[in-house]
């Protein structure tokens, strides 16, 4: 067997040259001082690969049209196996890539690794950062929710400030007079075709230049390098000389350890999925206040300091000058030494830029608008229905045995109210015939309604059928199901019913409610065929069908 394996290896090496390729990849000589800080580039490369894989998997189900984009993202989260984790990995992976790219650049600056002959390596790294930010920007629109739509409006308005060609650039980004189907199509094409091709080319060029000129090593080392292929490098492969050592196994092990830790942390963060989708994009809602992701908050905050005609300074001039200074860094810092103490002026300039960006980002993070009223929950609406359409209405009405329930008169202690609901006769025993005691879900719904009424006043008006349906849902269904995007209450034992009306017909829903086991023998949901009246069943089915 060993001889057969050796012969097979020889055959493959003769045809494909795999041994030379392996040696080229693993025996790269690294200078002394190359340590844990030099693992950041490998983390960035691994994060980019993970982002490519998750992006491909998401694209198999995503539909890039305004009519279907929002629903397809919601479908991925709710119906695709591991869909929530997949979208979470892609969403938080974007932040990881930005952090890793920034950390990698800071490491290069601190160690002076941009100095000759690595100027082009530094410039391709800057170009890669811009492509990464372009990925984040184009991917932002794809969920087609309110946040995505209005953030894109701001982005295109900023692009329109470009001197001379601003209107043309904005028109190309929009694809038409308004943001719509062509905009989404163009941004999706850029995200999955143009930018990946550009990223692959830049990564290949960056790695080629890095291998051509070698790793610079720690800042305390001299600039002398042993390049791959040189006689000295060939003679020292496989052993450490004090001046250089091979990439494998020491540095490769460091890279693997850090990559596993970082990717493991990313999986833990993404386990519950990405942030909830906001409502579908509504171009008529001009009152919506857009908020970018954290890595664009600094620019977003900078715009506030340059209002009106000065906006172009904050949007283009200041970021452009900062980028130009970074690009010229190898020619600004022309001294031979890479030691930080010999490059204090350059490091101070970069530190001021980094601190300014961090301060702007922090200011933007603090300057968040107050959260909008998320609206009444299904539980609160169900509690309102129980009060107005249930046993409470038998007594708590004008001229009834008890005072009407009004928003200004619901300030009683929750424990007292719960006790009364569980034992209606406790207040005045024997004075009147009490209704049947409420169940725990009814108590929770009514208490939620009373608390919301005290806080927000009048509830929204509902059609009679919706009143009945929300009462039934809050009484029987909410313990196991959620039904609205980002629902604040509801159970997780049953499937999320958000958008259920777009997935099933009324007849299918009716069959499920009446006798779940007749539809699916493994169903754990109990039958409600005898628990609901015909009117309640009709109202619930029609209400579910309307949830699209």
Coordinates of N, CA and C in Angstrom, one line a residue, residues 207-400:
X207 N -1.8 39.0 -3.0 CA -1.0 37.8 -2.5 C 0.3 37.6 -3.4
X208 N 0.2 37.9 -4.7 CA 1.3 37.7 -5.5 C 2.4 38.7 -5.1
X209 N 2.0 40.0 -4.9 CA 3.0 41.0 -4.5 C 3.6 40.7 -3.1
X210 N 2.7 40.2 -2.2 CA 3.2 39.8 -0.9 C 4.3 38.7 -1.0
X211 N 4.0 37.7 -1.8 CA 5.0 36.6 -2.0 C 6.2 37.1 -2.7
X212 N 6.1 38.0 -3.7 CA 7.2 38.5 -4.4 C 8.2 39.2 -3.5
X213 N 7.6 40.1 -2.7 CA 8.5 40.9 -1.8 C 8.7 40.4 -0.4
X214 N 8.0 39.3 -0.1 CA 8.1 38.7 1.2 C 7.4 39.5 2.3
X215 N 7.3 38.8 3.5 CA 6.7 39.4 4.7 C 7.8 40.3 5.4
X216 N 7.4 41.5 5.8 CA 8.3 42.4 6.4 C 8.8 42.0 7.8
X217 N 8.0 41.2 8.5 CA 8.4 40.8 9.9 C 8.2 42.0 10.9
X218 N 8.6 41.7 12.1 CA 8.5 42.7 13.2 C 9.3 44.0 12.9
X219 N 8.8 45.1 13.5 CA 9.5 46.4 13.2 C 10.9 46.5 13.7
X220 N 11.3 45.6 14.6 CA 12.6 45.7 15.2 C 13.7 45.0 14.3
X221 N 13.2 44.3 13.2 CA 14.1 43.7 12.3 C 14.6 44.6 11.2
X222 N 15.7 44.3 10.6 CA 16.2 45.1 9.5 C 15.3 44.8 8.2
X223 N 15.5 45.6 7.2 CA 14.7 45.5 6.0 C 15.2 44.3 5.1
X224 N 16.3 43.7 5.5 CA 16.9 42.6 4.7 C 15.9 41.4 4.7
X225 N 15.6 40.9 3.5 CA 14.6 39.8 3.4 C 15.3 38.6 2.6
X226 N 14.8 37.5 2.9 CA 15.2 36.3 2.1 C 14.0 35.9 1.2
X227 N 14.1 36.1 -0.1 CA 12.9 35.9 -0.9 C 12.8 34.5 -1.3
X228 N 11.5 34.1 -1.6 CA 11.3 32.7 -2.0 C 12.1 32.4 -3.3
X229 N 12.7 31.3 -3.4 CA 13.5 30.9 -4.6 C 15.0 31.3 -4.5
X230 N 15.4 32.1 -3.6 CA 16.8 32.5 -3.5 C 17.6 31.3 -3.0
X231 N 18.9 31.3 -3.2 CA 19.7 30.2 -2.7 C 19.7 30.1 -1.2
X232 N 19.7 31.2 -0.5 CA 19.6 31.2 1.0 C 18.3 30.6 1.4
X233 N 17.2 31.0 0.8 CA 15.9 30.5 1.2 C 15.9 29.0 1.0
X234 N 16.4 28.5 -0.2 CA 16.4 27.1 -0.5 C 17.2 26.3 0.5
X235 N 18.3 26.9 0.9 CA 19.1 26.2 1.9 C 18.5 26.1 3.3
X236 N 17.6 27.0 3.6 CA 17.1 27.1 4.9 C 15.7 26.6 5.1
X237 N 15.1 26.1 4.0 CA 13.8 25.5 4.2 C 13.7 24.4 5.1
X238 N 12.7 24.4 6.0 CA 12.5 23.3 6.9 C 13.2 23.5 8.2
X239 N 13.9 24.6 8.4 CA 14.6 24.8 9.7 C 14.6 26.3 9.9
X240 N 14.8 26.7 11.2 CA 14.9 28.1 11.6 C 16.3 28.5 11.7
X241 N 16.7 29.6 11.1 CA 18.1 30.1 11.1 C 18.3 31.2 12.0
X242 N 17.2 31.7 12.7 CA 17.4 33.0 13.4 C 17.0 34.2 12.6
X243 N 17.2 34.0 11.3 CA 16.8 35.1 10.4 C 15.5 34.9 9.7
X244 N 15.2 33.6 9.4 CA 13.9 33.3 8.7 C 13.5 31.9 9.1
X245 N 12.2 31.6 9.0 CA 11.7 30.3 9.3 C 10.6 30.0 8.3
X246 N 10.3 28.7 8.0 CA 9.2 28.4 7.0 C 7.8 28.7 7.6
X247 N 6.9 29.0 6.7 CA 5.5 29.3 7.1 C 4.9 28.1 7.9
X248 N 5.2 26.9 7.4 CA 4.6 25.7 8.0 C 5.7 25.0 8.8
X249 N 5.5 24.6 10.1 CA 4.1 24.5 10.7 C 3.8 25.6 11.7
X250 N 4.8 26.4 12.1 CA 4.6 27.4 13.2 C 3.6 28.4 12.9
X251 N 3.9 29.2 11.9 CA 2.9 30.3 11.5 C 1.6 29.8 11.0
X252 N 1.6 28.7 10.3 CA 0.4 28.1 9.8 C -0.5 27.7 11.0
X253 N 0.1 27.2 12.1 CA -0.6 26.8 13.3 C -1.2 28.0 14.0
X254 N -0.5 29.1 14.0 CA -1.0 30.3 14.6 C -2.2 30.8 13.8
X255 N -2.1 30.8 12.5 CA -3.2 31.3 11.6 C -4.4 30.4 11.9
X256 N -4.2 29.1 12.0 CA -5.4 28.2 12.1 C -6.1 28.4 13.5
X257 N -5.3 28.6 14.5 CA -5.9 28.8 15.9 C -6.7 30.1 15.9
X258 N -6.2 31.2 15.4 CA -6.9 32.5 15.4 C -8.1 32.4 14.5
X259 N -8.0 31.8 13.3 CA -9.1 31.7 12.4 C -10.3 30.9 13.1
X260 N -9.9 29.8 13.7 CA -11.0 29.0 14.4 C -11.6 29.8 15.5
X261 N -10.9 30.5 16.3 CA -11.5 31.3 17.4 C -12.4 32.4 16.9
X262 N -11.9 33.1 15.8 CA -12.7 34.2 15.3 C -14.0 33.7 14.6
X263 N -13.9 32.6 13.8 CA -15.1 32.1 13.1 C -16.0 31.5 14.1
X264 N -15.5 30.8 15.2 CA -16.3 30.3 16.2 C -17.1 31.4 16.9
X265 N -16.5 32.5 17.2 CA -17.2 33.7 17.8 C -18.3 34.2 16.8
X266 N -17.9 34.2 15.6 CA -18.9 34.7 14.6 C -20.1 33.8 14.5
X267 N -19.9 32.5 14.6 CA -21.1 31.5 14.6 C -21.9 31.7 15.8
X268 N -21.3 32.0 17.0 CA -22.0 32.2 18.2 C -22.9 33.4 18.1
X269 N -22.3 34.5 17.6 CA -23.1 35.7 17.4 C -24.2 35.6 16.4
X270 N -24.0 34.8 15.4 CA -25.0 34.7 14.3 C -26.0 33.6 14.6
X271 N -25.9 32.9 15.7 CA -26.7 31.7 16.0 C -28.2 32.0 15.9
X272 N -28.6 33.2 16.4 CA -30.0 33.6 16.4 C -30.4 34.4 15.2
X273 N -29.5 34.5 14.2 CA -29.8 35.1 13.0 C -29.5 36.6 13.0
X274 N -29.7 37.2 11.8 CA -29.5 38.6 11.6 C -30.6 39.4 12.3
X275 N -30.4 40.7 12.5 CA -31.5 41.6 13.0 C -32.8 41.4 12.2
X276 N -33.9 41.5 12.9 CA -35.2 41.3 12.2 C -35.4 42.3 11.1
X277 N -36.1 41.8 10.0 CA -36.4 42.7 8.9 C -37.4 43.8 9.4
X278 N -37.1 45.0 8.8 CA -38.1 46.0 9.0 C -39.2 45.9 8.0
X279 N -40.3 46.6 8.1 CA -41.4 46.5 7.1 C -40.8 46.7 5.7
X280 N -41.6 46.2 4.7 CA -41.2 46.3 3.3 C -41.0 47.8 2.9
X281 N -40.1 48.1 2.0 CA -39.8 49.4 1.6 C -41.0 50.2 1.2
X282 N -41.1 51.4 1.7 CA -42.3 52.2 1.4 C -41.8 53.6 0.9
X283 N -41.7 53.9 -0.4 CA -41.2 55.1 -0.9 C -42.0 56.3 -0.5
X284 N -43.2 56.1 0.0 CA -44.1 57.2 0.4 C -43.8 57.7 1.8
X285 N -43.1 56.9 2.6 CA -42.8 57.2 4.0 C -41.6 58.1 4.1
X286 N -41.8 59.3 3.7 CA -40.6 60.3 3.7 C -40.2 60.6 5.2
X287 N -41.0 60.3 6.2 CA -40.6 60.6 7.5 C -39.7 59.6 8.2
X288 N -39.4 58.5 7.4 CA -38.5 57.5 8.0 C -37.0 58.1 8.1
X289 N -36.4 57.8 9.3 CA -35.0 58.3 9.5 C -34.0 57.2 9.3
X290 N -33.3 57.2 8.2 CA -32.4 56.1 7.9 C -31.2 56.1 8.8
X291 N -30.7 54.9 9.1 CA -29.5 54.8 9.9 C -28.6 53.7 9.2
X292 N -27.3 54.1 8.9 CA -26.4 53.2 8.3 C -25.9 52.2 9.3
X293 N -25.1 51.2 8.7 CA -24.4 50.3 9.6 C -23.3 51.0 10.3
X294 N -22.7 50.4 11.4 CA -21.8 51.1 12.2 C -20.6 51.6 11.4
X295 N -20.1 50.8 10.4 CA -18.9 51.2 9.7 C -19.1 52.4 8.7
X296 N -20.4 52.9 8.6 CA -20.6 54.1 7.8 C -21.1 55.2 8.7
X297 N -21.2 55.0 10.0 CA -21.7 56.0 10.9 C -20.8 57.2 11.0
X298 N -19.5 57.0 10.9 CA -18.6 58.2 10.9 C -18.8 59.1 9.8
X299 N -19.0 58.6 8.6 CA -19.3 59.5 7.4 C -20.7 60.1 7.6
X300 N -21.6 59.3 8.1 CA -23.0 59.8 8.3 C -23.0 61.0 9.3
X301 N -22.2 60.9 10.4 CA -22.1 61.9 11.4 C -21.3 63.1 10.8
X302 N -20.3 62.9 10.0 CA -19.5 64.0 9.4 C -20.4 64.9 8.6
X303 N -21.4 64.4 7.9 CA -22.3 65.2 7.1 C -23.0 66.3 7.9
X304 N -23.2 66.0 9.2 CA -24.0 67.0 10.0 C -23.2 68.2 10.3
X305 N -21.9 68.2 10.1 CA -21.0 69.3 10.4 C -20.8 70.2 9.1
X306 N -21.4 69.7 8.0 CA -21.3 70.5 6.8 C -22.6 70.6 6.1
X307 N -23.5 71.4 6.6 CA -24.9 71.4 6.1 C -25.0 72.2 4.8
X308 N -26.1 72.0 4.1 CA -26.3 72.8 2.9 C -25.3 72.6 1.8
X309 N -24.8 73.8 1.2 CA -23.9 73.7 0.1 C -22.5 73.1 0.6
X310 N -22.2 73.1 1.9 CA -21.0 72.6 2.3 C -21.0 71.1 2.5
X311 N -22.1 70.5 2.1 CA -22.3 69.0 2.3 C -21.2 68.2 1.5
X312 N -20.8 68.7 0.4 CA -19.9 68.0 -0.5 C -18.5 67.9 0.3
X313 N -18.2 68.8 1.2 CA -16.9 68.7 1.9 C -17.0 67.5 2.8
X314 N -18.1 67.3 3.6 CA -18.1 66.2 4.5 C -18.3 64.9 3.7
X315 N -19.0 64.9 2.6 CA -19.3 63.7 1.9 C -18.2 63.2 1.0
X316 N -17.4 64.1 0.4 CA -16.4 63.7 -0.6 C -15.0 64.3 -0.3
X317 N -14.9 65.6 0.1 CA -13.6 66.2 0.2 C -12.8 65.6 1.4
X318 N -13.4 65.6 2.6 CA -12.7 65.1 3.8 C -12.3 63.6 3.6
X319 N -13.3 62.7 3.3 CA -12.9 61.3 3.1 C -11.9 61.1 1.9
X320 N -12.0 61.9 0.9 CA -11.1 61.8 -0.2 C -9.6 62.2 0.2
X321 N -9.5 63.3 1.0 CA -8.2 63.7 1.4 C -7.6 62.6 2.4
X322 N -8.4 62.1 3.2 CA -7.9 61.0 4.1 C -7.4 59.8 3.3
X323 N -8.2 59.4 2.3 CA -7.8 58.3 1.5 C -6.5 58.6 0.7
X324 N -6.4 59.8 0.2 CA -5.2 60.2 -0.5 C -3.9 60.2 0.4
X325 N -4.1 60.7 1.7 CA -2.9 60.6 2.6 C -2.5 59.2 2.8
X326 N -3.5 58.3 3.0 CA -3.1 56.9 3.2 C -2.4 56.3 2.0
X327 N -2.9 56.7 0.8 CA -2.3 56.1 -0.4 C -0.9 56.6 -0.6
X328 N -0.6 57.9 -0.2 CA 0.8 58.5 -0.3 C 1.7 58.1 0.9
X329 N 1.2 57.3 1.8 CA 2.0 57.0 3.0 C 3.4 56.5 2.7
X330 N 3.6 55.6 1.7 CA 4.9 55.1 1.4 C 5.9 56.1 0.9
X331 N 5.4 57.2 0.3 CA 6.2 58.3 -0.2 C 6.3 59.4 0.8
X332 N 5.4 59.5 1.8 CA 5.5 60.5 2.9 C 6.5 60.0 3.9
X333 N 6.5 58.7 4.2 CA 7.4 58.1 5.2 C 8.5 57.4 4.4
X334 N 9.5 58.1 4.0 CA 10.6 57.5 3.1 C 11.8 57.1 3.9
X335 N 11.8 57.3 5.2 CA 13.0 56.9 6.0 C 13.3 55.5 6.0
X336 N 14.5 55.0 6.2 CA 14.8 53.6 6.1 C 14.3 52.8 7.3
X337 N 14.1 53.4 8.4 CA 13.7 52.6 9.6 C 12.2 52.3 9.7
X338 N 11.9 51.1 10.1 CA 10.5 50.7 10.3 C 10.1 50.7 11.8
X339 N 11.1 51.1 12.7 CA 10.8 51.2 14.1 C 9.8 52.3 14.4
X340 N 8.7 52.0 15.3 CA 7.8 53.0 15.6 C 8.4 54.3 16.2
X341 N 9.4 54.1 17.0 CA 10.0 55.3 17.7 C 10.7 56.2 16.7
X342 N 11.1 55.7 15.5 CA 11.7 56.5 14.5 C 10.7 57.1 13.5
X343 N 9.4 56.8 13.7 CA 8.4 57.3 12.8 C 7.2 57.9 13.5
X344 N 7.5 58.7 14.5 CA 6.5 59.2 15.4 C 5.5 60.2 14.7
X345 N 6.0 61.0 13.8 CA 5.2 61.9 13.1 C 4.1 61.2 12.2
X346 N 4.6 60.2 11.5 CA 3.7 59.5 10.6 C 2.6 58.7 11.5
X347 N 3.1 58.1 12.5 CA 2.2 57.3 13.4 C 1.2 58.3 14.1
X348 N 1.6 59.5 14.4 CA 0.7 60.4 15.1 C -0.3 60.9 14.1
X349 N 0.1 61.1 12.8 CA -0.9 61.5 11.8 C -2.0 60.4 11.6
X350 N -1.5 59.1 11.5 CA -2.5 58.0 11.4 C -3.3 57.9 12.6
X351 N -2.7 58.1 13.8 CA -3.5 58.0 15.0 C -4.6 59.0 15.1
X352 N -4.3 60.3 14.7 CA -5.3 61.3 14.7 C -6.4 60.9 13.7
X353 N -6.1 60.4 12.6 CA -7.2 60.0 11.6 C -8.0 58.9 12.2
X354 N -7.4 57.9 12.9 CA -8.1 56.8 13.5 C -9.0 57.2 14.6
X355 N -8.4 58.1 15.5 CA -9.2 58.6 16.7 C -10.4 59.4 16.2
X356 N -10.2 60.2 15.2 CA -11.2 61.1 14.6 C -12.4 60.2 14.1
X357 N -12.0 59.2 13.3 CA -13.0 58.3 12.8 C -13.8 57.6 13.9
X358 N -13.0 57.1 14.9 CA -13.7 56.5 16.1 C -14.6 57.4 16.8
X359 N -14.2 58.7 17.0 CA -15.0 59.7 17.7 C -16.3 60.0 16.9
X360 N -16.2 60.1 15.6 CA -17.3 60.4 14.8 C -18.3 59.2 14.8
X361 N -17.7 58.0 14.8 CA -18.6 56.8 14.8 C -19.3 56.7 16.2
X362 N -18.6 57.0 17.3 CA -19.2 57.0 18.6 C -20.3 58.0 18.7
X363 N -20.0 59.2 18.1 CA -21.0 60.3 18.2 C -22.3 59.9 17.4
X364 N -22.0 59.3 16.2 CA -23.2 58.8 15.4 C -24.0 57.7 16.1
X365 N -23.3 56.9 16.8 CA -23.9 55.8 17.6 C -24.8 56.4 18.7
X366 N -24.3 57.4 19.4 CA -25.1 58.0 20.5 C -26.2 58.8 19.9
X367 N -26.0 59.4 18.8 CA -27.0 60.3 18.2 C -28.1 59.6 17.5
X368 N -28.7 58.6 18.1 CA -29.8 57.8 17.5 C -31.1 58.4 17.8
X369 N -32.0 58.5 16.8 CA -33.3 59.0 17.1 C -34.1 58.1 18.1
X370 N -35.0 58.6 18.8 CA -35.8 57.7 19.7 C -36.5 56.7 18.9
X371 N -36.6 55.5 19.5 CA -37.2 54.4 18.7 C -38.7 54.7 18.4
X372 N -39.1 54.4 17.2 CA -40.5 54.6 16.9 C -41.4 53.7 17.6
X373 N -42.6 54.1 17.8 CA -43.6 53.3 18.4 C -43.8 52.0 17.6
X374 N -43.5 50.8 18.1 CA -43.6 49.6 17.3 C -45.0 49.2 17.0
X375 N -46.0 49.9 17.5 CA -47.3 49.5 17.3 C -47.8 48.4 18.3
X376 N -49.1 48.2 18.3 CA -49.7 47.3 19.2 C -49.4 45.9 18.8
X377 N -49.0 45.0 19.8 CA -48.7 43.6 19.5 C -50.1 42.9 19.4
X378 N -49.9 41.7 18.8 CA -51.1 40.8 18.7 C -51.7 40.5 20.0
X379 N -50.8 40.3 21.0 CA -51.3 40.0 22.4 C -52.1 41.1 23.0
X380 N -51.6 42.3 22.7 CA -52.3 43.5 23.3 C -53.6 43.7 22.6
X381 N -53.6 43.5 21.2 CA -54.9 43.6 20.5 C -55.9 42.5 20.9
X382 N -55.3 41.3 21.1 CA -56.2 40.2 21.6 C -56.8 40.5 23.0
X383 N -56.0 41.1 23.8 CA -56.5 41.5 25.2 C -57.6 42.5 25.0
X384 N -57.4 43.5 24.1 CA -58.5 44.4 23.9 C -59.8 43.8 23.4
X385 N -59.6 42.8 22.5 CA -60.8 42.0 22.0 C -61.4 41.3 23.1
X386 N -60.7 40.7 24.0 CA -61.2 39.9 25.1 C -62.0 40.8 26.1
X387 N -61.5 42.1 26.3 CA -62.3 43.0 27.1 C -63.6 43.5 26.5
X388 N -63.5 43.7 25.1 CA -64.7 44.3 24.5 C -65.6 43.2 23.9
X389 N -65.1 42.0 23.7 CA -65.9 41.0 22.9 C -66.0 39.7 23.7
X390 N -65.7 39.8 25.0 CA -65.7 38.6 25.8 C -66.5 38.7 27.1
X391 N -66.1 37.9 28.1 CA -66.8 37.9 29.3 C -66.8 39.3 30.1
X392 N -65.7 40.1 29.9 CA -65.6 41.3 30.6 C -66.8 42.3 30.3
X393 N -67.2 42.2 29.0 CA -68.3 43.1 28.5 C -69.6 42.8 29.2
X394 N -69.8 41.7 29.8 CA -71.0 41.4 30.5 C -71.3 42.2 31.7
X395 N -70.2 42.7 32.3 CA -70.3 43.5 33.5 C -69.8 44.9 33.3
X396 N -68.6 45.0 32.6 CA -67.9 46.3 32.6 C -68.4 47.1 31.4
X397 N -69.7 47.6 31.4 CA -70.3 48.4 30.4 C -71.1 49.5 31.1
X398 N -71.4 50.6 30.3 CA -72.3 51.6 30.9 C -73.6 51.0 31.4
X399 N -73.9 51.3 32.6 CA -75.2 50.7 33.2 C -75.1 49.3 33.7
X400 N -73.9 48.7 33.6 CA -73.7 47.3 33.9 C -73.4 47.1 35.4

